[in-house]
């Protein structure tokens, strides 16, 4: 049992868990064995169990003293209530709590929490790309332009970016669409990436990470009421930004399932099924694709992309293509194809009509600069009037962080072969990507050696999303606790080994299947330790609930 | 497929969707309409208006382009006095802030002896609080804990009232925090739909966010004749009227005022708090200009401080969110998108919802968080950077005070312009008399009269201001907002040009 630092935190975590419970419990009338099966971090009910410190009760208890609040769970925006975001959900809060406890000298069966819940490369020890940081530092403190320790190519880029900033300072607002010279660089980058497919910088919008762009476009698209309400097709499993944004906007989420038996491939028949089913109760107008896949790590084939685009064309769907992992492709035989390039190659009939928004970010790839919140989107075939509306909407938040825009510029305009920083830049980039490829392979191999775990190849992105066999007894117990079985699994894993993963239920999965998402970002040695611990835990877990070790049916 | 071929046909097709709908392809196949059009888009987004970056600013950008291309104009440059963008107007960054940020960005500089020790120690401290010691990692969604602690200490020093880091949320500029709070406040349908009271004139972020959320905007008017002060009887009037058709639940106050530049008295703040307590309103205090107070006898009082000085009857009761930012004051670091909000008496379960909500967007930009930390924790008298920091800070604020005074004085000399004292913030919001003929001419063009005025000013003098209608004003009155940020010499030129223009304009339409 460990001590918790402050009651505020305690009630917060209890609150988060309680909401989760309340959600599931509503459908369950009995709370069988709720008190007999408890987690270590929960503590005895008498001191601070979920029950006693339930925030709902706390509010009631306080009522005599405090007036009725204006903003309560009852009066809160109901759409906000409906939002769920597992990547930073209850399990991560619990991990933070345990970390704090460790720092304060509390005892745990492990010495550190390994957070493999989020694609946060630098937090996992990845080093920043030197050139990128040099340019941003020069932009931040231009007095460094005189310093001989900065290479000329970095200075040139910084100078150019500053020329694009009002008053030549990163501290001025940029145009809401982003600094113009950076948008030009983005367009040039896209043209080069897509082997000559034209890109117009007027169609480029710099954003606060890709999330910001995705939310903006979705916001534009959502309208109608009842059966005319906008439906948005998203993959299952998905990155929960999508479900969260749709819940917040009260749009209809239309699930299409990726084919786990086929390396998480996207199957057009499944798209048709989902579309037809959704048409009964909403108006499907949008399809979202994540390629390379998050959390599923697949890389879409060119043929498959073509099929999706054909489908979107036929059914008149707006396409959102989340391509933030475009540089993270590891498996041999796999290659990243941008939706835009494929659309172009399908001919003008498609290229001039399908409305497409594609997204990129500074947070992934080989740079992993999450904290800078840099990103861009490119829109294609957007109605000019709508474009004006989009610009207006974006202008209310003034502009994306300018240092993030500068970081984005370095990614789209890296050192060229004739420049002094080229060699070291290439070397750093290759080292990061080489290591990720190795870790992708290692993760798949070790996970597949565990009975009861099956992991598709991690072809790209930064995650493994293995399927878990969870014994029926464990499922029963989880149900009794009002918890999803894979949540129970991940919570126990966290409490017993200090490893923080996200349960598959946070991303969506076929009924009756269970998964978790883990990043492949920890350093190789740490990743090995992590995988070994997961293996030991899993075997122990099977033994405890099953008595035998049995492979799941694939 | 051959790329060269398509690039030719692209031009052919490129122009087509501007004119034809439904779209026809080259072999005459009918293709359905676009998915996303003005008719099918989110109607709330359509209703959003944001004048600070509206049509007049877009025209200004066009004119700038034309000037660059050599088009002859009666002026040689466009002066943008439409937005509080200090660095764009030539204000220099505070050296210490940028030193620490550069050190955080490129920690190799920690070895460089050109950087002062106090900058290095702050950078080390911030980096240690970042995952993997890098500002490239995500922070907690609420913001880096250490920085939230520094914010809490700053607030305690400012107010002499305890502040809890758990109540601090870092944000991407104040706008981000304000939009988030409004978002969680809005609920109900029809007559139970949330109403939010905002000042008129207001900073249009509020009206834009409310339109986007489909909330009911409740206007309360500031008293122009009384230095734009806030009047509780006006609050009561607005509330009573609004109760007939919506459920008023929040009251937004901007102090010092934007666009109106007034600084609220302590007494007035107290009255507003009492009103909010009586009427059960969630208070939102936008205090991003808290260091920008120029007029003698004026002083910034935070809503939180006043709330706590009013005793537990209020301080345990009134729900308050207050906002601050790195974009204004003496820093003017708009581009970094740094800011925070402090929440008082927020229901704990709502707080959990708020944390969930902000976590979907992962975290505010970490460089902006670092910048905020330095603002909260500036050089102390015993530290090596203190003299320079102090000097730079004072220079900026003194300069602003001087420009505030000058702006007011010059405007008030122009017949037909009357300008309240610019007590604080960064804007003048003078009232302009427009001749009846000008109002008619505007109507003919389908423009609001002050838009017509500002457009003409832009075309003739190259000065970009924002019409008062973008902020709201009493019917039949006309204003514009102008920043006092251009350097003194340039500001003088701007003011002279406005004066000339106003006289010509008045003469022309009389």
Short mmCIF file of C-alpha atoms in Angstrom, two decimals, chain A residues 258 262-268 289-293 297-310 321 323 329 331-343 345-346 459-460:
data_model
loop_
_atom_site.label_atom_id
_atom_site.label_comp_id
_atom_site.label_asym_id
_atom_site.label_seq_id
_atom_site.Cartn_x
_atom_site.Cartn_y
_atom_site.Cartn_z
CA UNK A 258 -10.04 -3.41 -40.27
CA UNK A 262 -5.23 -9.92 -42.96
CA UNK A 263 -2.67 -7.69 -41.29
CA UNK A 264 -5.29 -5.06 -40.42
CA UNK A 265 -5.93 -4.39 -44.07
CA UNK A 266 -8.79 -2.16 -45.14
CA UNK A 267 -11.42 -4.11 -47.05
CA UNK A 268 -13.70 -2.22 -49.40
CA UNK A 289 -8.21 6.77 -42.98
CA UNK A 290 -5.07 6.47 -40.90
CA UNK A 291 -2.11 5.30 -42.97
CA UNK A 292 0.28 4.02 -41.69
CA UNK A 293 -2.17 2.78 -39.10
CA UNK A 297 0.72 -0.35 -37.59
CA UNK A 298 -0.31 -1.55 -41.05
CA UNK A 299 0.84 0.20 -44.23
CA UNK A 300 -1.81 0.39 -46.92
CA UNK A 301 -1.04 -0.95 -50.35
CA UNK A 302 -1.42 1.29 -53.35
CA UNK A 303 -4.18 -0.90 -54.68
CA UNK A 304 -6.12 -0.63 -51.45
CA UNK A 305 -5.82 3.17 -51.42
CA UNK A 306 -7.11 3.25 -54.96
CA UNK A 307 -10.11 1.18 -53.95
CA UNK A 308 -10.87 3.45 -51.03
CA UNK A 309 -10.67 6.53 -53.21
CA UNK A 310 -12.88 4.92 -55.80
CA UNK A 321 -6.25 11.01 -44.71
CA UNK A 323 -0.61 10.47 -42.75
CA UNK A 329 7.55 2.49 -42.69
CA UNK A 331 8.54 -3.70 -43.31
CA UNK A 332 10.23 -4.73 -46.52
CA UNK A 333 7.88 -4.62 -49.46
CA UNK A 334 5.87 -1.86 -47.82
CA UNK A 335 5.92 1.68 -49.10
CA UNK A 336 4.08 4.81 -48.16
CA UNK A 337 1.73 6.12 -50.82
CA UNK A 338 0.02 9.39 -50.14
CA UNK A 339 -3.69 9.49 -50.85
CA UNK A 340 -3.13 12.59 -52.88
CA UNK A 341 -0.63 10.98 -55.20
CA UNK A 342 -2.80 7.95 -55.78
CA UNK A 343 -5.79 10.18 -56.42
CA UNK A 345 -2.68 8.90 -60.69
CA UNK A 346 -6.29 7.76 -60.95
CA UNK A 459 4.80 -2.57 -40.79
CA UNK A 460 4.87 1.08 -39.86
#
